[in-house]
PDB file of C-alpha atoms in Angstrom:
ATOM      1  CA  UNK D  25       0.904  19.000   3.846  1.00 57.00           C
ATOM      2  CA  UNK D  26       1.057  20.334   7.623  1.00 86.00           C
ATOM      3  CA  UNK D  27      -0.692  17.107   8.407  1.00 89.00           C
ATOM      4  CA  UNK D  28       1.833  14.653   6.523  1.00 91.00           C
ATOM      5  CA  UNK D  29       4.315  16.914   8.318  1.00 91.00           C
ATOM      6  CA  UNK D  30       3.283  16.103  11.540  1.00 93.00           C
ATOM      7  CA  UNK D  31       2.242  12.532  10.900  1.00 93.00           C
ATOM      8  CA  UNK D  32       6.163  11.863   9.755  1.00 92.00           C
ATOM      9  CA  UNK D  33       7.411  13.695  12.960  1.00 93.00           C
ATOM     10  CA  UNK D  34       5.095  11.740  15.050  1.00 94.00           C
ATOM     11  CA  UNK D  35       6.719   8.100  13.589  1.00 94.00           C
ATOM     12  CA  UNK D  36      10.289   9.652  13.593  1.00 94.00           C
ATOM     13  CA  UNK D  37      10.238   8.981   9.456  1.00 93.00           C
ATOM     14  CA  UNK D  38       9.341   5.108   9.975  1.00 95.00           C
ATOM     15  CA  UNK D  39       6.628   2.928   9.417  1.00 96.00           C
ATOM     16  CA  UNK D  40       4.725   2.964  11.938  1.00 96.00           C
ATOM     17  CA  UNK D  41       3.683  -0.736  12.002  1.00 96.00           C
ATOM     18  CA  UNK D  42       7.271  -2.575  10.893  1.00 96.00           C
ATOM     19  CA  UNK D  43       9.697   0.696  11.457  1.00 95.00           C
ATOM     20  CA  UNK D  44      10.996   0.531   7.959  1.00 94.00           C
ATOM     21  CA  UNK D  45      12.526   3.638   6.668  1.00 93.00           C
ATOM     22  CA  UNK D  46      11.559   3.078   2.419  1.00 91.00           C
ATOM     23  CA  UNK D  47       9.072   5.750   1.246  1.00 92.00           C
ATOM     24  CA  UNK D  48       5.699   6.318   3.887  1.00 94.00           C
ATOM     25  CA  UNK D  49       2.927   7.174   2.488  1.00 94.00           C
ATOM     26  CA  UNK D  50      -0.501   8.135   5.443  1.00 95.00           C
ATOM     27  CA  UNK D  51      -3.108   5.877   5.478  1.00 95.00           C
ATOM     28  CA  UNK D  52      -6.347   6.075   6.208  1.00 92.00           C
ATOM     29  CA  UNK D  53      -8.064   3.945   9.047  1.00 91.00           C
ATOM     30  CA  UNK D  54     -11.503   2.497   8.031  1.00 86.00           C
ATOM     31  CA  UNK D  55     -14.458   3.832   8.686  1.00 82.00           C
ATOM     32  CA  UNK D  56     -12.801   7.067   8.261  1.00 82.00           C
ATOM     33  CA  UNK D  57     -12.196   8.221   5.225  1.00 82.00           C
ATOM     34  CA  UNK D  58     -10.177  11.534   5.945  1.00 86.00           C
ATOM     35  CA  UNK D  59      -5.998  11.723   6.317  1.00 89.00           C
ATOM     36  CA  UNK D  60      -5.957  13.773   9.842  1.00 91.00           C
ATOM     37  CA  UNK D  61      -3.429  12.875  12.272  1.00 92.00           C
ATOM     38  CA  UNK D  62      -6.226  10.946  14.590  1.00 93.00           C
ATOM     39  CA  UNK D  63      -7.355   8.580  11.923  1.00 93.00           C
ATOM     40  CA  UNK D  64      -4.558   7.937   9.876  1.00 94.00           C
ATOM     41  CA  UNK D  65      -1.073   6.098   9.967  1.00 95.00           C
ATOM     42  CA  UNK D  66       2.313   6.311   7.855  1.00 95.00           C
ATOM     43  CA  UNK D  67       2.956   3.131   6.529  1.00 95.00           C
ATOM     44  CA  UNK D  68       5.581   1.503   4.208  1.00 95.00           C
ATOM     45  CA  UNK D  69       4.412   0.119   0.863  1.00 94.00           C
ATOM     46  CA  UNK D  70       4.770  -3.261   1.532  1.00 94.00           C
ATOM     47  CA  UNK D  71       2.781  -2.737   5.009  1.00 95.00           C
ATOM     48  CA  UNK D  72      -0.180  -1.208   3.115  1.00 94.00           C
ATOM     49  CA  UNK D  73      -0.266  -3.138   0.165  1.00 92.00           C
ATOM     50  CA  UNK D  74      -0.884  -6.263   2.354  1.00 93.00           C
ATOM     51  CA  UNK D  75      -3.468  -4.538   4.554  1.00 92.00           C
ATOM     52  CA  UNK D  76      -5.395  -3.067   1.179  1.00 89.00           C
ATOM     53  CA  UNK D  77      -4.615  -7.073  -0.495  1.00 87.00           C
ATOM     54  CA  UNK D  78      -4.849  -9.957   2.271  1.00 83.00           C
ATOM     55  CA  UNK D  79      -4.408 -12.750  -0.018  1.00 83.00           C
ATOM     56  CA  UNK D  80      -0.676 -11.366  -0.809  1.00 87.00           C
ATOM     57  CA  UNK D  81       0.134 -11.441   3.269  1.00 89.00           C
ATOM     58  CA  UNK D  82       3.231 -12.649   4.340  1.00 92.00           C
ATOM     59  CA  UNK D  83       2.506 -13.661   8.357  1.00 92.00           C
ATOM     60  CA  UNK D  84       6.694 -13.410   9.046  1.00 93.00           C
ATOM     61  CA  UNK D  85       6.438  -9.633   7.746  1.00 95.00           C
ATOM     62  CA  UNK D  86       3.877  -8.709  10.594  1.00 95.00           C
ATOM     63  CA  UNK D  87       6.080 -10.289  13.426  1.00 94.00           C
ATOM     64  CA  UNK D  88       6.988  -7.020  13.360  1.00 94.00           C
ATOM     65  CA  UNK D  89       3.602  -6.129  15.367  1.00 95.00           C
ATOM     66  CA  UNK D  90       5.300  -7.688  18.524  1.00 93.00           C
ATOM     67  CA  UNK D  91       6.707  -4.168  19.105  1.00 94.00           C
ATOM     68  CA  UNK D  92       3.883  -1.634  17.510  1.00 94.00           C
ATOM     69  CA  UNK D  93       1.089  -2.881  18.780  1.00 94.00           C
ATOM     70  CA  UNK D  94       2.658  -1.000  22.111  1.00 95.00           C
ATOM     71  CA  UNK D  95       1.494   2.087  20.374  1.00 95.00           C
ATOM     72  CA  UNK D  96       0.338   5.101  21.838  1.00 95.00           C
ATOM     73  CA  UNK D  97      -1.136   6.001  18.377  1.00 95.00           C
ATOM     74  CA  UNK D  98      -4.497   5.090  17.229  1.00 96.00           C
ATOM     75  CA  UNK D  99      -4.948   4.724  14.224  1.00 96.00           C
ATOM     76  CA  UNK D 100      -1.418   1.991  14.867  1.00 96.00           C
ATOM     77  CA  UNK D 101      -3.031   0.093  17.724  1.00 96.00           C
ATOM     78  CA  UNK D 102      -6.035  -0.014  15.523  1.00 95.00           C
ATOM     79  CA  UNK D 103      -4.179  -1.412  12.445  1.00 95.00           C
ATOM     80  CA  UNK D 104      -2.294  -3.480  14.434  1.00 96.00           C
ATOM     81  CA  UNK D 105      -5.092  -5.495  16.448  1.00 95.00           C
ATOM     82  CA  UNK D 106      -7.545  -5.934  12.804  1.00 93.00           C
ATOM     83  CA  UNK D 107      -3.684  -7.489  11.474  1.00 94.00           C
ATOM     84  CA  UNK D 108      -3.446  -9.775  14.541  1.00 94.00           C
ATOM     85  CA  UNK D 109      -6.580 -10.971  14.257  1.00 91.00           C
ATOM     86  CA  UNK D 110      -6.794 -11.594  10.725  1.00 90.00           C
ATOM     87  CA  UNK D 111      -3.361 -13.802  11.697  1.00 92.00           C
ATOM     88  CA  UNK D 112      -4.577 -15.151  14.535  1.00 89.00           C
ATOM     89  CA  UNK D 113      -6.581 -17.692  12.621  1.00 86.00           C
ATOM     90  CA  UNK D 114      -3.564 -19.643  11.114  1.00 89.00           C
ATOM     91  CA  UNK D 115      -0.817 -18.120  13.604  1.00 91.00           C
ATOM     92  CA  UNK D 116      -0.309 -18.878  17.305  1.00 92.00           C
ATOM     93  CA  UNK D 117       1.880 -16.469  17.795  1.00 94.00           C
ATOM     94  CA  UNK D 118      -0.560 -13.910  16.414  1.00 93.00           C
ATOM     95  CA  UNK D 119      -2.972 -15.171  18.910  1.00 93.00           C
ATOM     96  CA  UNK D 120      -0.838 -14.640  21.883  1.00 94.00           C
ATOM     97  CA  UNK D 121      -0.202 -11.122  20.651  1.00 94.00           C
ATOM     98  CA  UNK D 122      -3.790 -10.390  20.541  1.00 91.00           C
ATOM     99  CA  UNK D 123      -4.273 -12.353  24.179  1.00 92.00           C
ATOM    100  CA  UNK D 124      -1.532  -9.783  25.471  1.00 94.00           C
ATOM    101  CA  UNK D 125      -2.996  -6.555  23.639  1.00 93.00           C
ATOM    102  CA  UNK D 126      -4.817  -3.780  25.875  1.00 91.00           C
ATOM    103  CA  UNK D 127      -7.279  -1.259  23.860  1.00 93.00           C
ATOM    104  CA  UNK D 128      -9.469   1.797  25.228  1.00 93.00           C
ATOM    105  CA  UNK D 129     -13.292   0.848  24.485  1.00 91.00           C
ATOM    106  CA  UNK D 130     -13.182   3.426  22.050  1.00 90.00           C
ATOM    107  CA  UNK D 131     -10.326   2.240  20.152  1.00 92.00           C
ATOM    108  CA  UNK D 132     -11.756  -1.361  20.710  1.00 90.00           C
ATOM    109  CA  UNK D 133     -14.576  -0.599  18.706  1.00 87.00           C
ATOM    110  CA  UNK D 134     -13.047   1.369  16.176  1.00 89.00           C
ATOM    111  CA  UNK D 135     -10.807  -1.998  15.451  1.00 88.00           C
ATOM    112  CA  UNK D 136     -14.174  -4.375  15.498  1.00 85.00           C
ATOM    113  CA  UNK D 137     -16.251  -2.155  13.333  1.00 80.00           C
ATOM    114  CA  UNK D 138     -13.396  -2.358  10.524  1.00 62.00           C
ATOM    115  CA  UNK D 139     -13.058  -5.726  10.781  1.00 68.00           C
ATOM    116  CA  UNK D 140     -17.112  -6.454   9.991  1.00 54.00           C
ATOM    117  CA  UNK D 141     -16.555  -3.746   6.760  1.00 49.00           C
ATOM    118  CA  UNK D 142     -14.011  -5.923   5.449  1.00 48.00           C
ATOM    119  CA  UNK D 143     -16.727  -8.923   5.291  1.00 57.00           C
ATOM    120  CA  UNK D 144     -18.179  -9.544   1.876  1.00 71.00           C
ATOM    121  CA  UNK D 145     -21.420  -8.561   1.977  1.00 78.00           C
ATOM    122  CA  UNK D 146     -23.863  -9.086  -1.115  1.00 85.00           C
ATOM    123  CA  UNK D 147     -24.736  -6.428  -2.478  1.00 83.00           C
ATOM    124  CA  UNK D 148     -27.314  -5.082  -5.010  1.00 85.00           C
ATOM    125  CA  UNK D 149     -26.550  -3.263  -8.305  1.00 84.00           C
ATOM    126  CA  UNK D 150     -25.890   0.225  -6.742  1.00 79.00           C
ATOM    127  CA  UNK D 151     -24.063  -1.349  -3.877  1.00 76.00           C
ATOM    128  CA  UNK D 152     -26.400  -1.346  -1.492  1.00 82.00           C
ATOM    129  CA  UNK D 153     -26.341  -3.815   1.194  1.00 83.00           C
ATOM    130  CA  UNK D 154     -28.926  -6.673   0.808  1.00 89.00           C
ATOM    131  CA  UNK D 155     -30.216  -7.701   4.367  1.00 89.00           C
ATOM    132  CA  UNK D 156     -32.084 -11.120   5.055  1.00 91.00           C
ATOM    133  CA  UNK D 157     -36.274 -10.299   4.237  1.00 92.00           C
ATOM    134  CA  UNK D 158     -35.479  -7.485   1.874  1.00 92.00           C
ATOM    135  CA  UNK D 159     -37.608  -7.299  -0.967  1.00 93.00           C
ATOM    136  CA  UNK D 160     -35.717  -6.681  -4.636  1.00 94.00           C
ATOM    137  CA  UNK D 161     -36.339  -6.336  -8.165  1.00 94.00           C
ATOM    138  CA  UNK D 162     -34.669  -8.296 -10.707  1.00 93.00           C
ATOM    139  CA  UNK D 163     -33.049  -5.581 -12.907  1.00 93.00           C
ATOM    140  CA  UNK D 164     -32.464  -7.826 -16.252  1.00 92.00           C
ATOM    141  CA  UNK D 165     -33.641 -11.229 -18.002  1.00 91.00           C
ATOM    142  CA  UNK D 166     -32.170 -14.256 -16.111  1.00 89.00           C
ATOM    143  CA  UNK D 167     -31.803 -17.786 -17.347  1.00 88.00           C
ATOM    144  CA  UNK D 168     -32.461 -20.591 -14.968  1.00 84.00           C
ATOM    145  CA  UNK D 169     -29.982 -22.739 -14.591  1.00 84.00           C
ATOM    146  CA  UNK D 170     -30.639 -26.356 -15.368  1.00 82.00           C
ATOM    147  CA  UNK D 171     -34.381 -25.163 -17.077  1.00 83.00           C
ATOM    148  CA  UNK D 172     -35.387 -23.409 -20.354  1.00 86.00           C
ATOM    149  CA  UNK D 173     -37.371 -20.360 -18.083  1.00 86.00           C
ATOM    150  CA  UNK D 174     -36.464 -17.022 -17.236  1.00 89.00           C
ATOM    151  CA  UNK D 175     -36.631 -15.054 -14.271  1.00 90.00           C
ATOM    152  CA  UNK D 176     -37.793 -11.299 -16.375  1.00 92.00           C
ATOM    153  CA  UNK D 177     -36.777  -8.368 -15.463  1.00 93.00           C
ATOM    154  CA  UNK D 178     -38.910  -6.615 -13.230  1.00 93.00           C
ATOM    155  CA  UNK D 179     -40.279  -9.217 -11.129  1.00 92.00           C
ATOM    156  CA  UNK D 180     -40.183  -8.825  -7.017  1.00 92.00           C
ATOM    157  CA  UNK D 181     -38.499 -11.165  -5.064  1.00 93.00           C
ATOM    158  CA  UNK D 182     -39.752 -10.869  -1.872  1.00 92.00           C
ATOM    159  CA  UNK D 183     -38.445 -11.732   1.597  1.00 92.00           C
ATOM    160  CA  UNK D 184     -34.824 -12.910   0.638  1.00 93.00           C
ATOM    161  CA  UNK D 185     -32.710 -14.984   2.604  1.00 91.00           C
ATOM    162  CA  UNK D 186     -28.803 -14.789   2.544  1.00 88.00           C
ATOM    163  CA  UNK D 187     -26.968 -17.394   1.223  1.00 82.00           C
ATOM    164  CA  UNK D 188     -22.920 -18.702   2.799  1.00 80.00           C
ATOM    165  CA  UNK D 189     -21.805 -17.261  -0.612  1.00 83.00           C
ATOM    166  CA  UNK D 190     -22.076 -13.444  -0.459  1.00 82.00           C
ATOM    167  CA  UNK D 191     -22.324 -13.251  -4.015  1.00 87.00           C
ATOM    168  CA  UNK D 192     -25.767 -14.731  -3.606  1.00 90.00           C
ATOM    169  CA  UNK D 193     -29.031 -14.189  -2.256  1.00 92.00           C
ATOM    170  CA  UNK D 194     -32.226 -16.990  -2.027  1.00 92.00           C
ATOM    171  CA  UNK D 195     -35.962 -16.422  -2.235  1.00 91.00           C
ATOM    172  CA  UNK D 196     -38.801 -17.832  -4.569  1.00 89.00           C
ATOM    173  CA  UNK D 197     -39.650 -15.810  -7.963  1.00 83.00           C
ATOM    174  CA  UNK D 198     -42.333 -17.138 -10.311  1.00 79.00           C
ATOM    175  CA  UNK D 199     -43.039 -19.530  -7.515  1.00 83.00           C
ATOM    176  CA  UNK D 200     -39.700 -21.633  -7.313  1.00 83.00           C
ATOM    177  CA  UNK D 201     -37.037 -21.114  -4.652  1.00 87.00           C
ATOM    178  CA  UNK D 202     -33.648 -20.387  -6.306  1.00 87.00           C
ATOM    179  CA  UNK D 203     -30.191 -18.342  -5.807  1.00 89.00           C
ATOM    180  CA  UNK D 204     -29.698 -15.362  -7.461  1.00 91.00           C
ATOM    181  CA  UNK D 205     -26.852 -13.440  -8.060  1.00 90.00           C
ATOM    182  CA  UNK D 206     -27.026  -9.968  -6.032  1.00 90.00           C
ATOM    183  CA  UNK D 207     -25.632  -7.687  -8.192  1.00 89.00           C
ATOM    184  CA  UNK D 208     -28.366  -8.828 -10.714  1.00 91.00           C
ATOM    185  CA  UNK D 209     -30.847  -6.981  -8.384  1.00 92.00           C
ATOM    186  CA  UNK D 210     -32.297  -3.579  -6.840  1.00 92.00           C
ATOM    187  CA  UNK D 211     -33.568  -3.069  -2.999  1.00 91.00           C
ATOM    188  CA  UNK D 212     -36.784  -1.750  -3.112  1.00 85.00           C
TER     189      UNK D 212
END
């Protein structure tokens, strides 16, 4: 609790990203995985629920970064230059926040190195990451689409290619290129 403690004294009992004063919970900056003071930041509900959910943002909330992202914290400049860019795509405004927003190199690539993890990434049954030439197994019996075969379990697909769809990976198996869908295989 000492760390919660000290978190809340640090952001005066506000969020740190839109300074509202509802309930603050910590939360934890990606990669890490730890609530410490260094890698963590008290945020509201609404602040984390659209950081954990981007489909339910609402850009006017996060005008709010024109003052946080002035942070001496952080885990809070971190947060708040992964938010501006994630705006920046449909938001000018977001953009000019980002144009005027200085980070250390170390706090530069904490923020970039969060913003590839939240990239879909296809990956296989026990959620490892499938890289272009992998080889995998196909770990059950899979129709063809559009053909009366089967793609049995077992067989080795060898040298995959990625596909724009995460979901899916390409490569030939019984000699006919196809799509597959990832989680329907194993890395060897």
């Amino acid at each position: 609790m000492a760390t919660e403690a000290t978190m809340l004294e640090r952001c005066g009992s506000k969020c740190e990203l839109c300074g509202a004063e509802t309930e603050l919970s910590p939360f934890v900056v990606a990669p890490h995985t730890q609530v410490t003071v260094d890698h963590a930041a008290m945020l509201c509900d609404t602040c984390k629920s659209q950081i954990e959910d981007p489909e339910t943002m609402d850009a006017n909330h996060w005008r709010c970064l024109n003052d946080s992202m002035w942070s001496q914290v952080p885990p809070v400049q971190v947060l708040a230059w992964r938010q501006l860019k994630r705006l920046s795509e449909k938001e000018g405004w977001a953009m000019d926040l980002l144009d005027m927003m200085y980070l250390e190199e170390d706090v530069a690539n904490w923020a970039a190195i969060g913003m590839d993890d939240d990239e879909e990434k296809p990956r296989d049954v026990n959620g490892v990451e499938l890289k272009k030439g992998d080889d995998v197994t196909i770990i059950k019996d899979l129709p063809i689409k559009g053909s009366s075969q089967v793609i049995k379990q077992g067989t080795v697909v060898r040298g995959i290619s990625l596909a724009d769809d995460p979901k899916l990976v390409s490569g030939k198996a019984n000699g006919q290129s196809m799509y597959i869908i990832a989680e329907y295989t194993r890395k060897k």
